[in-house]
Coordinates of C-alpha atoms in Angstrom, one line a residue:
Chain A
X10 CA -31.7 81.0 16.6
X11 CA -29.1 78.6 17.7
X12 CA -29.0 77.3 14.3
X13 CA -28.3 80.8 12.9
X14 CA -25.9 81.4 15.6
X15 CA -24.1 77.9 14.4
X16 CA -24.3 78.8 10.9
X17 CA -22.5 82.2 11.4
X18 CA -19.7 80.8 13.4
X19 CA -19.4 78.3 10.4
X20 CA -19.1 80.7 8.0
X21 CA -16.5 82.6 10.1
X22 CA -14.6 79.7 10.4
X23 CA -15.1 78.2 7.0
X24 CA -13.8 82.0 5.2
X25 CA -10.7 81.5 7.3
X26 CA -10.3 78.1 5.8
X27 CA -11.2 79.3 2.7
X28 CA -8.9 82.3 2.3
X29 CA -5.6 79.6 3.2
X30 CA -7.3 77.3 0.9
X31 CA -7.1 79.9 -1.9
X32 CA -3.6 80.4 -1.3
X33 CA -2.7 76.0 -1.0
X34 CA -4.7 75.9 -4.6
X35 CA -2.9 78.8 -6.4
X36 CA 0.2 77.5 -5.3
X37 CA -0.8 73.9 -6.1
X38 CA -2.1 75.0 -9.3
X39 CA 0.7 76.8 -10.7
X40 CA 3.9 75.2 -8.9
X41 CA 2.0 71.8 -9.0
X42 CA 3.3 71.2 -5.3
X43 CA 1.8 71.2 -1.7
X44 CA 3.2 73.9 0.4
X45 CA 2.8 72.0 3.8
X46 CA 4.5 75.5 5.2
X47 CA 1.3 77.6 4.1
X48 CA 0.0 76.9 7.4
X49 CA 2.8 78.0 9.5
X50 CA 3.2 81.2 7.3
X51 CA -0.5 82.0 8.8
X52 CA 1.1 81.7 12.4
X53 CA 3.8 84.2 11.2
X54 CA 1.4 86.6 9.8
X55 CA 0.0 86.2 13.2
X56 CA 3.0 86.7 15.6
X57 CA 3.9 89.7 13.1
X58 CA 0.6 91.7 13.4
X59 CA 0.3 90.6 17.5
X60 CA 3.4 92.2 18.1
X61 CA 3.1 95.0 15.4
X62 CA -0.3 96.0 17.0
X63 CA 1.1 96.0 20.4
X64 CA 4.1 98.3 19.7
X65 CA 2.0 100.6 17.6
X66 CA -0.8 101.1 19.6
X67 CA 1.0 101.4 22.6
X68 CA 3.5 103.4 21.8
X69 CA 2.1 105.9 19.0
X70 CA -1.2 106.8 20.4
X71 CA -2.7 106.4 17.2
X72 CA -6.6 105.1 17.1
X73 CA -7.0 101.3 17.5
X74 CA -8.1 100.9 14.0
X75 CA -5.4 102.3 12.4
X76 CA -3.0 100.5 14.1
X77 CA -4.9 97.7 13.2
X78 CA -4.4 98.3 9.7
X79 CA -0.9 98.9 10.2
X80 CA -0.4 95.7 11.8
X81 CA -2.2 93.8 9.0
X82 CA -0.1 95.5 6.4
X83 CA 3.2 95.0 8.1
X84 CA 2.4 91.4 8.7
X85 CA 1.1 91.1 4.6
X86 CA 4.7 92.5 3.7
X87 CA 6.7 90.2 6.1
X88 CA 4.8 87.0 4.8
X89 CA 5.1 88.0 1.4
X90 CA 8.8 88.1 1.5
X91 CA 9.2 85.4 3.6
X92 CA 6.8 83.4 1.1
X93 CA 9.3 84.6 -1.9
X94 CA 12.1 83.5 0.3
X95 CA 10.9 80.1 1.0
X96 CA 10.1 79.6 -2.9
X97 CA 13.5 80.5 -3.9
X98 CA 15.5 79.2 -1.3
X99 CA 13.8 75.9 -0.8
X100 CA 11.7 74.8 -3.6
X101 CA 13.1 76.4 -6.6
X102 CA 16.4 74.3 -6.8
X103 CA 14.3 71.4 -6.6
X104 CA 12.2 72.4 -9.7
X105 CA 13.3 69.2 -11.5
X106 CA 13.1 66.9 -8.6
X107 CA 11.0 64.4 -8.0
X108 CA 7.8 65.7 -6.5
X109 CA 8.3 63.5 -3.0
X110 CA 11.6 65.4 -2.8
X111 CA 9.8 68.6 -2.7
X112 CA 7.0 67.3 -0.4
X113 CA 9.7 66.3 2.3
X114 CA 11.2 69.9 1.7
X115 CA 7.9 71.6 2.6
X116 CA 7.5 69.7 5.5
X117 CA 10.9 70.8 6.7
X118 CA 10.1 74.1 6.0
X119 CA 6.8 73.8 8.0
X120 CA 9.2 72.6 11.1
X121 CA 11.6 75.3 10.6
X122 CA 9.0 78.1 10.8
X123 CA 7.4 76.5 13.6
X124 CA 10.7 75.9 15.7
X125 CA 12.0 79.5 14.7
X126 CA 9.0 81.0 16.2
X127 CA 9.1 79.0 19.3
X128 CA 12.8 80.2 19.6
X129 CA 11.9 83.7 19.0
X130 CA 8.6 84.2 20.5
X131 CA 8.8 81.3 23.4
X132 CA 6.2 78.3 23.9
X133 CA 4.2 80.4 26.1
X134 CA 0.9 81.0 24.0
X135 CA 0.1 84.4 23.5
X136 CA -3.4 86.1 23.9
X137 CA -4.4 87.7 20.6
X138 CA -6.1 91.0 20.9
X139 CA -8.6 90.7 17.9
X140 CA -8.3 93.8 15.1
X141 CA -12.3 94.3 15.4
X142 CA -14.3 93.7 18.5
X143 CA -17.9 93.8 19.6
X144 CA -21.2 92.4 18.5
X145 CA -24.2 93.2 16.4
X146 CA -27.3 92.1 18.2
X147 CA -30.3 91.3 16.6
X148 CA -33.9 89.9 17.4
X149 CA -33.4 91.7 21.1
X150 CA -30.5 90.1 21.7
X151 CA -31.4 86.3 20.7
X152 CA -28.9 86.2 17.9
X153 CA -25.4 88.2 18.1
X154 CA -23.1 88.3 15.4
X155 CA -19.5 89.1 16.2
X156 CA -18.3 91.8 13.9
X157 CA -14.8 89.7 13.3
X158 CA -17.1 87.3 11.8
X159 CA -18.8 89.5 9.6
X160 CA -14.9 91.1 8.5
X161 CA -14.0 87.5 7.8
X162 CA -16.7 86.7 5.6
X163 CA -16.2 89.9 3.9
X164 CA -12.8 89.8 3.5
X165 CA -13.1 86.3 2.1
X166 CA -15.8 87.3 -0.7
X167 CA -13.3 90.2 -1.8
X168 CA -10.3 88.1 -2.1
X169 CA -12.1 85.1 -3.9
X170 CA -13.4 88.1 -6.3
X171 CA -10.6 89.8 -7.0
X172 CA -8.3 86.6 -7.8
X173 CA -10.9 85.7 -9.8
X174 CA -10.5 88.7 -11.7
X175 CA -6.9 88.8 -11.1
X176 CA -6.4 85.1 -13.2
X177 CA -9.1 85.8 -15.6
X178 CA -8.1 89.6 -16.6
X179 CA -4.9 90.3 -16.1
X180 CA -1.8 89.5 -18.1
X181 CA -0.1 88.1 -15.1
X182 CA -3.1 86.2 -14.0
X183 CA -3.4 84.6 -17.5
X184 CA 0.4 84.0 -17.4
X185 CA -0.1 81.8 -14.4
X186 CA -3.1 79.6 -15.7
X187 CA -0.8 79.0 -18.5
X188 CA 2.0 77.7 -16.5
X189 CA -0.3 76.0 -14.9
X190 CA -1.5 74.3 -17.7
X191 CA 2.2 73.5 -19.6
X192 CA 5.2 75.1 -18.2
X193 CA 7.0 74.1 -21.1
X194 CA 4.4 75.9 -23.6
X195 CA 4.4 78.9 -21.3
X196 CA 8.2 79.4 -21.7
X197 CA 7.6 79.3 -25.6
X198 CA 5.5 82.0 -25.1
X199 CA 8.1 84.0 -23.3
X200 CA 6.7 83.8 -19.9
X201 CA 9.2 83.5 -17.2
X202 CA 8.1 80.7 -15.2
X203 CA 10.2 81.4 -12.1
X204 CA 8.8 84.7 -11.9
X205 CA 5.5 83.7 -12.4
X206 CA 5.8 80.8 -9.5
X207 CA 7.5 83.5 -7.2
X208 CA 4.8 85.9 -7.7
X209 CA 2.2 83.0 -7.1
X210 CA 4.3 82.6 -3.6
X211 CA 3.9 86.2 -2.7
X212 CA 0.1 86.1 -3.6
X213 CA -0.5 83.1 -1.5
X214 CA 1.5 84.4 1.3
X215 CA 0.1 87.7 1.7
X216 CA -3.6 85.8 1.6
X217 CA -1.9 83.6 4.6
X218 CA -0.8 87.0 6.8
X219 CA -4.8 88.2 6.3
X220 CA -5.6 84.4 7.0
X221 CA -3.3 84.8 10.2
X222 CA -4.9 87.8 11.6
X223 CA -8.6 86.8 10.9
X224 CA -8.0 83.3 12.6
X225 CA -6.3 84.7 15.8
X226 CA -9.1 87.3 16.0
X227 CA -11.7 84.7 16.1
X228 CA -9.8 82.3 18.1
X229 CA -7.1 84.3 20.2
X230 CA -4.8 81.6 21.2
X231 CA -1.4 82.5 19.3
X232 CA 1.4 79.9 19.3
X233 CA 4.1 78.4 17.3
X234 CA 1.8 75.6 16.0
X235 CA -1.4 77.6 15.4
X236 CA -1.3 77.7 11.9
X237 CA -0.7 73.5 11.6
X238 CA -4.1 72.5 12.1
X239 CA -6.1 75.4 10.0
X240 CA -3.4 74.9 7.3
X241 CA -4.2 70.9 7.3
X242 CA -8.0 71.8 7.4
X243 CA -7.8 74.4 4.8
X244 CA -5.7 71.9 2.5
X245 CA -8.5 69.4 3.0
X246 CA -10.9 72.2 1.8
X247 CA -8.8 73.0 -1.3
X248 CA -9.1 69.0 -2.3
X249 CA -12.7 68.9 -1.2
X250 CA -13.3 71.9 -3.4
X251 CA -11.2 70.4 -6.4
X252 CA -7.8 71.5 -5.8
X253 CA -6.1 74.4 -8.3
X254 CA -9.7 75.7 -8.8
X255 CA -10.5 79.1 -7.0
X256 CA -14.2 79.1 -6.7
X257 CA -13.5 75.5 -5.7
X258 CA -11.2 76.5 -2.6
X259 CA -13.7 79.1 -1.5
X260 CA -16.9 76.7 -1.2
X261 CA -14.6 74.1 0.3
X262 CA -13.7 76.3 2.6
X263 CA -16.8 77.3 3.4
X264 CA -18.3 73.7 3.9
X265 CA -15.8 72.9 5.7
X266 CA -16.4 75.4 8.1
X267 CA -19.9 74.8 8.4
X268 CA -19.6 71.2 8.8
X269 CA -17.2 71.4 11.6
X270 CA -19.3 73.9 13.1
X271 CA -22.4 71.9 13.2
X272 CA -20.6 68.6 14.0
X273 CA -19.3 70.3 16.9
X274 CA -22.8 71.6 17.9
X275 CA -25.0 68.8 17.3
X276 CA -23.3 65.6 17.3
X277 CA -19.6 65.8 19.5
X278 CA -16.9 68.3 19.7
X279 CA -14.4 65.6 20.2
X280 CA -15.5 63.8 17.1
X281 CA -15.8 67.1 14.8
X282 CA -12.5 66.5 13.1
X283 CA -13.5 62.8 12.6
X284 CA -16.7 64.0 10.7
X285 CA -14.9 66.4 8.8
X286 CA -12.5 64.3 7.5
X287 CA -15.0 61.4 6.8
X288 CA -17.1 63.8 5.0
X289 CA -13.9 64.7 2.9
X290 CA -13.1 61.0 2.0
X291 CA -16.8 60.6 0.9
X292 CA -16.7 63.4 -1.3
X293 CA -13.6 61.9 -2.9
X294 CA -14.6 58.6 -3.5
X295 CA -17.8 59.9 -5.2
X296 CA -15.7 63.0 -7.0
X297 CA -12.0 62.3 -7.2
X298 CA -11.6 65.6 -8.5
X299 CA -13.4 67.3 -5.8
X300 CA -16.6 69.5 -5.7
X301 CA -15.7 71.8 -8.4
X302 CA -12.5 69.9 -9.8
X303 CA -12.4 69.0 -13.5
X304 CA -10.9 65.8 -14.2
X305 CA -8.8 66.2 -17.3
X306 CA -7.7 63.4 -18.9
X307 CA -4.3 63.6 -20.8
X308 CA -4.5 64.1 -24.3
X309 CA -2.0 62.2 -26.3
Chain B
X23 CA 26.1 84.7 -41.7
X24 CA 23.3 82.3 -41.5
X25 CA 20.0 83.5 -39.4
X26 CA 21.1 80.2 -37.3
X27 CA 23.6 78.2 -36.8
X28 CA 23.6 74.9 -35.0
X29 CA 27.5 73.7 -34.6
X30 CA 28.2 70.4 -33.2
X31 CA 25.5 70.3 -30.7
X32 CA 25.5 67.4 -28.4
X33 CA 22.2 66.9 -26.1
X34 CA 21.6 64.1 -23.4
X35 CA 18.5 62.7 -21.6
X36 CA 19.9 61.7 -18.5
X37 CA 22.6 58.9 -19.8
X38 CA 20.8 58.7 -23.2
X39 CA 22.8 60.6 -26.3
X40 CA 20.0 61.9 -28.3
X41 CA 21.7 64.4 -30.4
X42 CA 25.0 63.3 -31.6
X43 CA 27.2 66.3 -33.2
X44 CA 24.5 67.7 -35.0
X45 CA 24.8 70.9 -37.4
X46 CA 23.2 72.6 -39.5
X47 CA 22.1 76.1 -40.8
X48 CA 19.0 78.1 -41.4
X49 CA 19.4 81.2 -43.7
X50 CA 17.3 84.2 -43.7
X51 CA 14.2 83.6 -46.1
X52 CA 14.5 80.0 -46.4
X53 CA 12.3 77.1 -45.4
X54 CA 14.7 74.4 -44.0
X55 CA 13.3 71.2 -42.9
X56 CA 14.5 68.0 -41.0
X57 CA 13.0 65.1 -42.0
X58 CA 13.6 61.6 -40.1
X59 CA 11.8 58.5 -38.6
X60 CA 10.4 58.8 -34.9
X61 CA 12.9 59.2 -32.5
X62 CA 15.8 60.5 -34.9
X63 CA 16.0 63.5 -32.8
X64 CA 14.1 66.1 -34.7
X65 CA 11.9 67.3 -31.6
X66 CA 14.7 67.4 -29.6
X67 CA 17.0 69.7 -31.9
X68 CA 13.9 72.0 -32.1
X69 CA 13.7 72.1 -28.2
X70 CA 17.4 72.8 -27.8
X71 CA 17.2 75.8 -30.0
X72 CA 14.1 77.3 -28.0
X73 CA 16.2 76.6 -24.8
X74 CA 13.9 74.0 -23.2
X75 CA 16.7 71.3 -23.3
X76 CA 20.3 72.2 -23.3
X77 CA 23.1 71.2 -25.4
X78 CA 26.2 69.7 -23.4
X79 CA 28.6 70.8 -26.2
X80 CA 28.6 72.6 -29.1
X81 CA 27.2 76.1 -30.0
X82 CA 23.8 77.7 -31.6
X83 CA 24.0 81.0 -32.8
X84 CA 20.7 83.2 -33.9
X85 CA 21.8 86.4 -36.2
X86 CA 25.3 85.8 -34.5
X87 CA 24.4 85.6 -30.9
X88 CA 25.0 82.6 -29.1
X89 CA 21.8 81.1 -27.5
X90 CA 23.6 78.6 -24.9
X91 CA 23.0 80.3 -21.9
X92 CA 19.8 82.5 -22.6
X93 CA 16.7 81.1 -20.7
X94 CA 13.8 80.0 -23.1
X95 CA 11.4 82.8 -22.1
X96 CA 14.1 85.5 -23.6
X97 CA 14.9 83.5 -26.6
X98 CA 11.4 84.0 -27.8
X99 CA 11.8 87.9 -27.5
X100 CA 15.0 87.3 -29.9
X101 CA 12.9 86.4 -32.5
X102 CA 12.2 82.6 -32.5
X103 CA 9.0 81.0 -31.9
X104 CA 8.2 77.5 -31.9
X105 CA 5.0 75.4 -32.5
X106 CA 5.6 72.4 -30.3
X107 CA 5.4 68.9 -31.1
X108 CA 1.8 68.0 -30.4
X109 CA 0.5 71.8 -30.4
X110 CA 0.6 72.1 -26.7
X111 CA -2.1 74.9 -26.6
X112 CA -3.6 76.0 -23.5
X113 CA -6.6 73.8 -23.4
X114 CA -8.3 75.1 -20.5
X115 CA -8.1 78.7 -21.9
X116 CA -10.1 80.2 -24.6
X117 CA -8.8 80.5 -28.2
X118 CA -8.3 84.5 -27.7
X119 CA -6.5 83.8 -24.3
X120 CA -4.0 81.4 -26.2
X121 CA -3.6 83.9 -28.9
X122 CA -2.7 86.6 -26.2
X123 CA -0.2 84.4 -24.6
X124 CA 1.4 84.0 -27.7
X125 CA 2.0 88.2 -27.5
X126 CA 3.4 87.8 -24.1
X127 CA 6.7 89.5 -25.0
X128 CA 4.9 92.4 -26.9
X129 CA 3.4 95.4 -25.7
X130 CA -0.2 95.3 -25.2
X131 CA -0.9 98.2 -27.6
X132 CA 0.4 96.1 -30.8
X133 CA -1.7 92.8 -29.7
X134 CA -5.5 93.7 -31.4
X135 CA -3.7 94.3 -34.7
X136 CA -1.5 91.2 -34.8
X137 CA -4.6 89.4 -33.6
X138 CA -6.6 90.6 -36.5
X139 CA -3.7 89.5 -38.6
X140 CA -3.8 85.6 -37.1
X141 CA -7.7 85.8 -38.1
X142 CA -7.1 86.6 -41.7
X143 CA -4.9 83.3 -41.8
X144 CA -7.2 81.5 -39.8
X145 CA -10.9 82.7 -40.0
X146 CA -12.3 79.8 -38.0
X147 CA -10.6 80.5 -35.0
X148 CA -12.2 84.0 -35.4
X149 CA -15.4 82.5 -35.3
X150 CA -14.3 80.3 -32.1
X151 CA -12.6 83.1 -30.2
X152 CA -14.4 82.8 -26.8
X153 CA -14.4 79.0 -27.0
X154 CA -12.5 76.9 -24.4
X155 CA -9.3 75.8 -26.7
X156 CA -9.5 72.5 -25.9
X157 CA -13.0 71.6 -27.5
X158 CA -11.5 72.5 -30.6
X159 CA -10.6 70.0 -33.4
X160 CA -7.3 68.6 -33.9
X161 CA -7.2 70.8 -37.0
X162 CA -8.4 74.0 -35.5
X163 CA -5.9 73.4 -32.6
X164 CA -2.8 73.3 -34.8
X165 CA -4.1 76.4 -36.4
X166 CA -4.4 77.8 -32.8
X167 CA -1.0 76.6 -32.1
X168 CA 0.6 78.4 -35.1
X169 CA -1.3 81.4 -34.6
X170 CA -0.1 81.9 -31.2
X171 CA 3.1 81.5 -32.1
X172 CA 3.2 84.1 -34.9
X173 CA 2.0 86.4 -32.5
X174 CA 5.3 87.1 -31.1
X175 CA 6.4 88.3 -34.5
X176 CA 9.1 85.7 -35.0
X177 CA 11.8 85.9 -37.3
X178 CA 12.4 82.3 -37.3
X179 CA 9.4 80.1 -36.8
X180 CA 10.1 76.4 -36.1
X181 CA 7.1 73.9 -36.8
X182 CA 7.3 70.4 -34.8
X183 CA 5.5 67.8 -37.0
X184 CA 2.4 70.2 -38.1
X185 CA 0.7 67.6 -40.0
X186 CA 0.5 65.2 -37.3
X187 CA -2.8 63.4 -37.0
X188 CA -4.5 65.5 -39.6
X189 CA -6.7 64.7 -42.6
X190 CA -4.9 65.1 -46.0
X191 CA -7.1 68.1 -47.0
X192 CA -6.1 69.6 -43.7
X193 CA -2.6 68.8 -43.8
X194 CA -2.9 70.5 -47.6
X195 CA -4.5 73.7 -45.8
X196 CA -1.6 73.8 -43.2
X197 CA 0.9 73.8 -45.7
X198 CA -0.8 76.6 -47.6
X199 CA -0.4 78.6 -44.6
X200 CA 3.2 77.6 -43.7
X201 CA 3.9 79.1 -47.7
X202 CA 1.9 82.1 -46.9
X203 CA 3.7 82.7 -43.6
X204 CA 7.2 82.5 -45.3
X205 CA 5.8 84.7 -48.2
X206 CA 5.1 87.5 -45.4
X207 CA 8.7 87.3 -44.2
X208 CA 9.3 84.5 -41.9
X209 CA 12.0 81.9 -42.0
X210 CA 10.6 78.6 -41.8
X211 CA 12.2 75.9 -39.7
X212 CA 10.2 73.0 -40.3
X213 CA 10.4 69.2 -38.6
X214 CA 8.0 66.5 -40.5
X215 CA 7.7 62.9 -40.9
X216 CA 5.7 63.8 -43.9
X217 CA 8.6 64.3 -45.7
X218 CA 6.9 64.1 -49.0
X219 CA 4.9 67.2 -47.7
X220 CA 8.0 68.7 -46.4
X221 CA 10.2 68.5 -49.4
X222 CA 7.5 70.1 -51.5
X223 CA 7.8 73.3 -49.7
X224 CA 11.4 73.4 -48.6
X225 CA 14.2 75.2 -50.1
X226 CA 16.8 72.8 -48.3
X227 CA 16.7 69.6 -46.0
X228 CA 18.6 67.6 -43.5
X229 CA 18.1 63.9 -43.0
X230 CA 18.4 62.7 -39.2
X231 CA 19.0 59.2 -38.4
X232 CA 19.2 58.2 -34.7
X233 CA 20.6 61.8 -33.4
X234 CA 22.8 62.3 -36.4
X235 CA 22.8 64.5 -39.9
X236 CA 22.9 61.7 -42.4
X237 CA 22.2 63.5 -45.7
X238 CA 21.7 67.3 -46.4
X239 CA 20.9 69.2 -49.8
X240 CA 18.2 71.0 -51.6
X241 CA 15.0 69.6 -51.0
X242 CA 14.6 69.2 -55.0
X243 CA 18.2 66.6 -54.8
X244 CA 16.9 65.2 -51.7
X245 CA 13.6 64.6 -53.2
X246 CA 15.1 62.2 -56.1
X247 CA 17.3 60.8 -53.7
X248 CA 17.3 56.9 -53.9
X249 CA 17.9 56.2 -50.2
X250 CA 15.1 59.2 -49.3
X251 CA 12.7 58.0 -51.6
X252 CA 13.1 54.1 -50.0
X253 CA 13.2 55.3 -46.2
X254 CA 11.0 58.5 -46.2
X255 CA 8.7 59.0 -49.3
X256 CA 7.4 55.7 -49.5
X257 CA 8.2 54.6 -53.3

């Protein structure tokens, strides 16, 4: 029973990682850059939904679940706009620049977002009110599953399936895959590469907003650095699963969450992160492209 | 007015002056070829026309409209398609998806018909439509790149080294298809190292050497030019 409960908490955490990792992996796949500010967009999503939920629920008298939906949608809109702005203002001018310049810029954007949040929202952490409360009790109370865990896992699966269908069936999705393989050839097809990259950031950032809401609903401490550790873990998850691969990000996220949860439960809370990253290193030693990543040699 | 006019363009890779004052024209209905050795600037010229590279000075016009500031993805919908050097098909996408990408600028309702047309020229692609493009043979990949380019219904089709790395039989096959495209009304600008083959299908030709046009004329006259014979025809 204990085992199951750790597994569920691992799946919950892992689903959050997976949603964040999906954003990382899509942006990496198409723009070939690591958007280290992705984790901080999660934090922005957390704050927007926190304030929105507070304002809407207290002032409008609408039912809580409806206020929560409004808050989530608002967070998604704000994060989408933010993601597109970040891409357009910070990354687009560097399209032809060396990747190191882009990486440093991404770290800069990350600090910019954290410090802006610190300035606007203050250093005092907020206690986030979960958008869904309560637990499902099974086996006469032997196993209790928080509804938020169930919601998180379901949302994660829906997003994964949705993204898979989007990239394999829609015109824009196929254009994204074309850009991810060869931007020059994509342009020769008439694909607007800048627009495609913008769309990718929009999708990734909307996912970050959802991740922010779900993360804070499970772990209710919200502060300006809330996004950074989950961001790094999710990046790890994306690499673990095979960066650029959508099912890889999903699998990597879930496994990372489960490993972390079990490591905390059975080995040591302090060592949990060490164990998580050790597993990553071992996997990458054996499979350099990640679990589902394909190592594609360049054809000449 | 020619369909494509290239006037005194200069293209640089950083500090390397790759294209020096090149001028040439392609009239509607022609097959024009640019021949020359590796590094003469042939591919650079095509990439500049399609907008992937920019000329520092000079003017390129297509149907009278200057292309200088038009982004590459919009040049396609003006009626120029390019089969790039090394094919550059989307290796991880299926054959069918590659062909669809070629029709990116066209309304979805027209795609099915054009795809059937491509399959008429390349029946082998039809058999392999669900296959991942990276698993095709070199010749099939070349066919896919050509079929993909035709999906945008170009007025001008630019082919960059279509015979590269192919067996003689396949080269013949590819050139037959180029002729068929031409007969169906597509104007062709062909870049080739295989000067023999290129001159045999072309109306006119330009010889490029280290970034400049050194000779031009009808394909027939160049075929009998002594210096062309010596340098490019292996005689």
